[in-house]
Amino acid sequence: MSGKHIDTTKSNEEFWKELGIDIEKHDELMKVLPEVFENVYLTQKNRPKSIAYFDKFIADIHGARPKEVVERKNNGDKVIGAFCAYFPEEIVHASGAVPLILCGGADFPVADAEKVLPRNTCPLIKSSFGFRTSRTCPYFLSADLLVGETTCGGKKKMYELLNEYTPTYTLHLPHKKDDVEARKLWLNEVKLFKNKVEELTGNKITKDRLNDSIIRVNRKREVLQELYDTRKVNPLPISGKDVLLVMQLAFFDEFDRFVEKTGELVKELKGRIKRGEGIAPKDTPRILISGTPMTIPNWKLHDIIEKSGAVVVAEESCTGMRYFSDLVDENSVSTNAQLKNLAERYLHINCACFTPNTERPEDVVRLAKEYNADGVVYYVLQFCHEFNIEFAKVERALKEEGIPVIKIETDYSQSDTGQLKTRLETFIEILRASKPKIHTGKHLTSVKHPASVEIA
Amino acid sequence: MSGKHIDTTKSNEEFWKELGIDIEKHDELMKVLPEVFENVYLTQKNRPKSIAYFDKFIADIHGARPKEVVERKNNGDKVIGAFCAYFPEEIVHASGAVPLILCGGADFPVADAEKVLPRNTCPLIKSSFGFRTSRTCPYFLSADLLVGETTCGGKKKMYELLNEYTPTYTLHLPHKKDDVEARKLWLNEVKLFKNKVEELTGNKITKDRLNDSIIRVNRKREVLQELYDTRKVNPLPISGKDVLLVMQLAFFDEFDRFVEKTGELVKELKGRIKRGEGIAPKDTPRILISGTPMTIPNWKLHDIIEKSGAVVVAEESCTGMRYFSDLVDENSVSTNAQLKNLAERYLHINCACFTPNTERPEDVVRLAKEYNADGVVYYVLQFCHEFNIEFAKVERALKEEGIPVIKIETDYSQSDTGQLKTRLETFIEILRASKPKIHTGKHLTSVKHPASVEIA
């Protein structure tokens, strides 16, 4: 649609047509989603009221927000889509363009992708590619530029093919973060990306604009950390599923509104904590999920866990803590210093793509303790060699601390749901058996871990 | 065995015991190999006489050569093992250490590897890891240092685990080769590797020693190119299988002897060419294999193809042309210039691990023409995302030139041999049907390609 004015006041269907959506296929997708959402989300009891904003967002996810994005385009702004937590969105904001982290969590477009990509490729890669080639995602079709990155072999080679549909720019993330040359290379990549964005938008990214953008993205990361802090408490004031939804929308929503709405949610949750209200009894086993990301509408693992008598208390994931941990220094004296601080911040993300990656097993142990998790579910998207092999080290680190862990490798299909449910129910039963029964009004103290934290 | 003196005059079994081989498991492996070799190799007719040296090498592959390597160790030399064509062996030679490219082509140790590595990992990765953990490879057990590289996610993460068995050093190969910072990073890696090898061996790598080593490795690459040149001729003077064997041993054998013996083979083949002698009739379909490497004893694909009425005329592979194409400049004026030339030479290898990698589809087309191939078999080791996804571009390039191609994705097991045979027979039948029948004594001219080349 690049450059074309599109009327956003018309019906969704008219809007989609103008955008170039394959209406017939898209209708099939839209038929499935509400039912899935209802079954996963609306069956939950005692949800916080402020989650209504996010429910509403998802209910019209291909309508209202894409229209806003296209309005920005009608006004001359560019749209830049990406796929990964290494995408330095501050630079995009500072240029006046709209950053989006794109679809890739649905099984629906996988069949389309498999016309080109091998079947035994990670479902996230197939889903992203398929959403573009099947023309069923308005976000993809709004993008003027897609930004890939070299986090894994599958993605890096997929981006070469994606470039044949929409111009795709691949950030060169090094394999190591601890050597001087690798840091130089990455800093240079961040600079080149700034140049690329300036060239695309025609806007100069000044020190002031970048500083403003750094501060605003920091606020987004802070409010997400506050949201996660409420999950350290027992009983848990919000389900894992609901937080996952907020996290997923953090990549799509308009920036300031998202911070405001998440702030309202945090406020409500703090009230719940004060009143000792939870979404599950205090002796409910608490799970940390660690591993590969989950993008909309990939709610499969959370749903199974939370329907099997446990709660998810945190995600060591790129659709979790890896997205918002670490802020960027707000006091840089020059654009160069800003870019250096940005580059450094992004290199702190402990993705399994790095070698070695000793910080990640340490992180998982630390987070399990911080969030008072009774056990860890290690989540691997099928055929992700990096996270799959790194499990050996994470498992060892957890075992040394006596923290139970189970590895779940799966895709986006529903074919293994029954089997996963059985395995996870058993795991949760073991966790429950090793927990002391709660009879008092006091906070739960688990067998191995420090006492629960109360924040207010 | 690091540092320990081992008697190499004893029987193989005594030698293996001292080296730390798991004799019982190793016996199982040794029981299978001779039969496989006989079935694959010794059933061939009209082999060149000079191949006898290589047959003999393989017949005692865990005996004679490992004993030589250990004798070098007894004399104080170090042994450095590696897994990839990016391993700058010139540096190792120049230090006085023994470079080896290690085992990883057998199904045998895969079960051991799968105790730690995920099943859906590339067989090469599992086999390499399993050979070390199962203690069934004397080369692995001789190594003082293993050298990995970041060519793919699976290998890079496997090396972290391998490091728990034998010290493993991972070369940081960048994802891109066309940008200045990536070249700087790689040059720095080559320098750091030189330092590492100097530290390990205690020997200074002087300009003269490195120059000598560059010249010698160039000679090895040249003799392999000469060997490949004989395959451009029709009728083909040597089977693809036999050349594969020579290539595989290029990574294990003593340097100067290998050059001498390969030279003898080339001389014999040139005689055959002069006399018009071939190992198959002139109208036999000619296949270029393109894709992932094949290490000992992975002869599966060549065996099926050559038993199905076709011949393999070249391998666009790291156990093929990617190993010896491009020499290193022999006239560097300083060690820095030598290292720069070395680094540049290695970056010319067009592995699918690079993004973009536009040179590789071009290479495959060029080689198919140069070697008068009637078709290309694109070979992918299971779960190798890089080569698997890159097929889309290679296939397109070949189709544009009217060159037939088939993709074969497989592992080291024999479970799919029947199915592969059927698919390849059909492919070869199609190639044969599109070839003009040869009734004259003249060289075959295929339908689409330039006339065959005769070298003498």
CSV table of C-alpha atoms in Angstrom, one decimal, chain B residues 31-229:
chain,number,residue,atom,x,y,z
B,31,LYS,CA,32.4,-54.4,13.4
B,32,VAL,CA,30.1,-52.4,11.1
B,33,LEU,CA,32.5,-50.2,9.2
B,34,PRO,CA,34.4,-52.7,7.1
B,35,GLU,CA,31.2,-54.2,5.8
B,36,VAL,CA,29.8,-50.8,4.9
B,37,PHE,CA,33.1,-49.8,3.2
B,38,GLU,CA,33.2,-53.0,1.2
B,39,ASN,CA,29.6,-52.7,0.1
B,40,VAL,CA,30.0,-49.0,-0.9
B,41,TYR,CA,33.5,-49.0,-2.3
B,42,LEU,CA,34.8,-52.4,-3.2
B,43,THR,CA,31.8,-53.3,-5.3
B,44,GLN,CA,32.9,-50.6,-7.8
B,45,LYS,CA,34.4,-51.7,-11.1
B,46,ASN,CA,37.3,-50.2,-12.9
B,47,ARG,CA,38.7,-48.1,-10.0
B,48,PRO,CA,42.0,-46.3,-10.5
B,49,LYS,CA,44.9,-48.2,-9.0
B,50,SER,CA,46.1,-45.3,-7.0
B,51,ILE,CA,43.0,-45.3,-4.9
B,52,ALA,CA,44.5,-48.3,-3.1
B,53,TYR,CA,46.4,-45.9,-0.8
B,54,PHE,CA,43.1,-44.3,0.4
B,55,ASP,CA,41.4,-47.7,0.7
B,56,LYS,CA,44.2,-48.8,3.0
B,57,PHE,CA,44.0,-45.6,5.0
B,58,ILE,CA,40.3,-46.2,5.7
B,59,ALA,CA,40.8,-49.9,6.4
B,60,ASP,CA,42.9,-48.9,9.5
B,61,ILE,CA,41.5,-45.4,10.1
B,62,HIS,CA,41.4,-45.7,13.9
B,63,GLY,CA,44.8,-47.4,13.9
B,64,ALA,CA,47.8,-46.3,11.8
B,65,ARG,CA,47.0,-42.6,11.5
B,66,PRO,CA,46.0,-42.1,15.1
B,67,LYS,CA,49.2,-43.8,16.1
B,68,GLU,CA,51.1,-41.3,14.0
B,69,VAL,CA,49.3,-38.4,15.6
B,70,VAL,CA,50.0,-39.7,19.1
B,71,GLU,CA,53.7,-40.1,18.1
B,72,ARG,CA,53.7,-36.4,17.4
B,73,LYS,CA,52.1,-35.9,20.8
B,74,ASN,CA,54.8,-38.1,22.4
B,75,ASN,CA,57.3,-35.8,20.8
B,76,GLY,CA,55.7,-32.7,22.4
B,77,ASP,CA,53.5,-31.5,19.5
B,78,LYS,CA,49.9,-30.5,20.2
B,79,VAL,CA,46.8,-31.8,18.3
B,80,ILE,CA,44.0,-29.4,17.4
B,81,GLY,CA,40.7,-30.7,16.1
B,82,ALA,CA,38.1,-28.8,14.2
B,83,PHE,CA,34.8,-29.3,12.4
B,84,CYS,CA,34.5,-26.8,9.6
B,85,ALA,CA,36.1,-25.4,6.4
B,86,TYR,CA,36.5,-22.0,8.2
B,87,PHE,CA,39.2,-23.5,10.4
B,88,PRO,CA,42.4,-21.7,9.3
B,89,GLU,CA,44.6,-24.8,9.3
B,90,GLU,CA,47.6,-22.8,8.0
B,91,ILE,CA,48.0,-21.3,11.5
B,92,VAL,CA,48.0,-24.7,13.2
B,93,HIS,CA,50.6,-26.1,10.8
B,94,ALA,CA,52.8,-23.0,11.3
B,95,SER,CA,52.8,-23.6,15.0
B,96,GLY,CA,54.0,-27.2,14.7
B,97,ALA,CA,50.7,-28.6,15.9
B,98,VAL,CA,48.7,-31.3,14.1
B,99,PRO,CA,45.4,-30.0,12.6
B,100,LEU,CA,42.6,-32.5,12.2
B,101,ILE,CA,39.0,-32.1,11.0
B,102,LEU,CA,37.1,-34.5,13.2
B,103,CYS,CA,34.7,-37.4,12.9
B,104,GLY,CA,31.0,-36.7,12.6
B,105,GLY,CA,29.6,-38.7,9.7
B,106,ALA,CA,28.4,-41.9,11.4
B,107,ASP,CA,25.1,-42.8,12.8
B,108,PHE,CA,26.7,-44.9,15.5
B,109,PRO,CA,27.3,-42.3,18.2
B,110,VAL,CA,24.0,-40.4,17.6
B,111,ALA,CA,22.2,-42.4,20.3
B,112,ASP,CA,24.9,-41.4,22.9
B,113,ALA,CA,24.6,-37.7,21.8
B,114,GLU,CA,20.8,-37.8,22.2
B,115,LYS,CA,21.2,-38.3,25.9
B,116,VAL,CA,22.1,-34.6,25.9
B,117,LEU,CA,21.3,-33.1,22.6
B,118,PRO,CA,17.7,-32.8,21.2
B,119,ARG,CA,16.8,-35.5,18.7
B,120,ASN,CA,15.8,-33.0,16.1
B,121,THR,CA,19.3,-31.7,15.8
B,122,CYS,CA,21.4,-32.1,12.7
B,123,PRO,CA,23.0,-35.5,12.5
B,124,LEU,CA,26.5,-34.0,11.9
B,125,ILE,CA,26.2,-32.2,15.2
B,126,LYS,CA,24.9,-35.2,17.1
B,127,SER,CA,27.5,-37.5,15.6
B,128,SER,CA,30.5,-35.2,16.4
B,129,PHE,CA,29.3,-34.7,20.0
B,130,GLY,CA,28.5,-38.4,20.4
B,131,PHE,CA,31.9,-39.5,19.1
B,132,ARG,CA,33.5,-37.5,22.0
B,133,THR,CA,31.1,-38.4,24.7
B,134,SER,CA,31.0,-42.1,23.8
B,135,ARG,CA,34.8,-42.2,23.6
B,136,THR,CA,34.8,-44.1,20.3
B,137,CYS,CA,37.0,-41.8,18.2
B,138,PRO,CA,40.8,-41.8,18.7
B,139,TYR,CA,41.2,-38.5,16.9
B,140,PHE,CA,38.8,-36.8,19.4
B,141,LEU,CA,40.7,-38.4,22.3
B,142,SER,CA,44.1,-37.2,20.9
B,143,ALA,CA,43.0,-33.6,20.7
B,144,ASP,CA,44.4,-31.0,23.1
B,145,LEU,CA,42.0,-28.4,21.8
B,146,LEU,CA,38.8,-28.5,19.8
B,147,VAL,CA,38.0,-25.5,17.6
B,148,GLY,CA,34.4,-24.7,16.9
B,149,GLU,CA,32.9,-21.9,14.9
B,150,THR,CA,29.6,-20.0,14.8
B,151,THR,CA,28.3,-21.2,11.5
B,152,CYS,CA,25.0,-22.3,12.9
B,153,GLY,CA,23.0,-22.2,16.1
B,154,GLY,CA,23.1,-26.0,16.6
B,155,LYS,CA,26.9,-26.2,16.4
B,156,LYS,CA,27.6,-23.1,18.3
B,157,LYS,CA,25.5,-24.3,21.3
B,158,MET,CA,26.9,-27.9,21.0
B,159,TYR,CA,30.4,-26.5,21.3
B,160,GLU,CA,29.5,-25.1,24.7
B,161,LEU,CA,28.7,-28.6,25.9
B,162,LEU,CA,31.6,-30.2,24.2
B,163,ASN,CA,33.9,-27.8,26.1
B,164,GLU,CA,32.9,-29.8,29.2
B,165,TYR,CA,34.8,-32.8,27.8
B,166,THR,CA,37.7,-31.3,25.9
B,167,PRO,CA,38.8,-27.6,25.9
B,168,THR,CA,36.8,-26.0,23.0
B,169,TYR,CA,37.6,-22.7,21.4
B,170,THR,CA,34.9,-21.1,19.3
B,171,LEU,CA,35.8,-18.9,16.3
B,172,HIS,CA,33.4,-16.0,15.9
B,173,LEU,CA,32.5,-16.1,12.2
B,174,PRO,CA,30.2,-13.1,11.4
B,175,HIS,CA,26.8,-13.4,9.8
B,176,LYS,CA,27.6,-11.0,6.9
B,177,LYS,CA,30.8,-10.8,4.9
B,178,ASP,CA,30.1,-7.6,2.9
B,179,ASP,CA,30.4,-5.0,5.7
B,180,VAL,CA,33.6,-3.4,7.0
B,181,GLU,CA,33.0,-4.2,10.7
B,182,ALA,CA,32.3,-7.9,10.0
B,183,ARG,CA,35.6,-8.2,8.1
B,184,LYS,CA,37.4,-6.4,11.0
B,185,LEU,CA,35.8,-8.8,13.5
B,186,TRP,CA,36.8,-11.9,11.5
B,187,LEU,CA,40.4,-10.6,10.9
B,188,ASN,CA,40.6,-10.1,14.7
B,189,GLU,CA,39.3,-13.6,15.3
B,190,VAL,CA,42.0,-15.0,13.0
B,191,LYS,CA,44.6,-13.0,15.0
B,192,LEU,CA,43.2,-14.1,18.4
B,193,PHE,CA,43.2,-17.7,17.1
B,194,LYS,CA,46.9,-17.3,16.2
B,195,ASN,CA,47.6,-16.1,19.8
B,196,LYS,CA,45.6,-19.0,21.2
B,197,VAL,CA,47.6,-21.5,19.1
B,198,GLU,CA,50.9,-19.9,20.1
B,199,GLU,CA,49.9,-20.0,23.7
B,200,LEU,CA,48.8,-23.7,23.5
B,201,THR,CA,51.9,-24.8,21.6
B,202,GLY,CA,54.5,-22.5,23.2
B,203,ASN,CA,55.7,-21.9,19.6
B,204,LYS,CA,55.9,-18.5,18.0
B,205,ILE,CA,54.2,-18.4,14.6
B,206,THR,CA,56.8,-16.4,12.6
B,207,LYS,CA,56.3,-14.9,9.2
B,208,ASP,CA,58.5,-17.5,7.6
B,209,ARG,CA,56.8,-20.4,9.2
B,210,LEU,CA,53.4,-19.1,8.4
B,211,ASN,CA,54.5,-18.5,4.8
B,212,ASP,CA,55.8,-22.0,4.5
B,213,SER,CA,52.5,-23.3,5.9
B,214,ILE,CA,50.4,-21.1,3.5
B,215,ILE,CA,52.4,-22.4,0.5
B,216,ARG,CA,52.0,-26.0,1.6
B,217,VAL,CA,48.2,-25.7,2.2
B,218,ASN,CA,47.9,-24.0,-1.2
B,219,ARG,CA,49.6,-27.1,-2.7
B,220,LYS,CA,47.0,-29.3,-1.1
B,221,ARG,CA,44.2,-27.1,-2.4
B,222,GLU,CA,45.8,-27.1,-5.9
B,223,VAL,CA,46.1,-30.9,-6.1
B,224,LEU,CA,42.5,-31.2,-5.1
B,225,GLN,CA,41.5,-28.7,-7.8
B,226,GLU,CA,43.5,-30.8,-10.3
B,227,LEU,CA,41.6,-33.9,-9.1
B,228,TYR,CA,38.3,-32.1,-9.6
B,229,ASP,CA,39.4,-30.9,-13.0
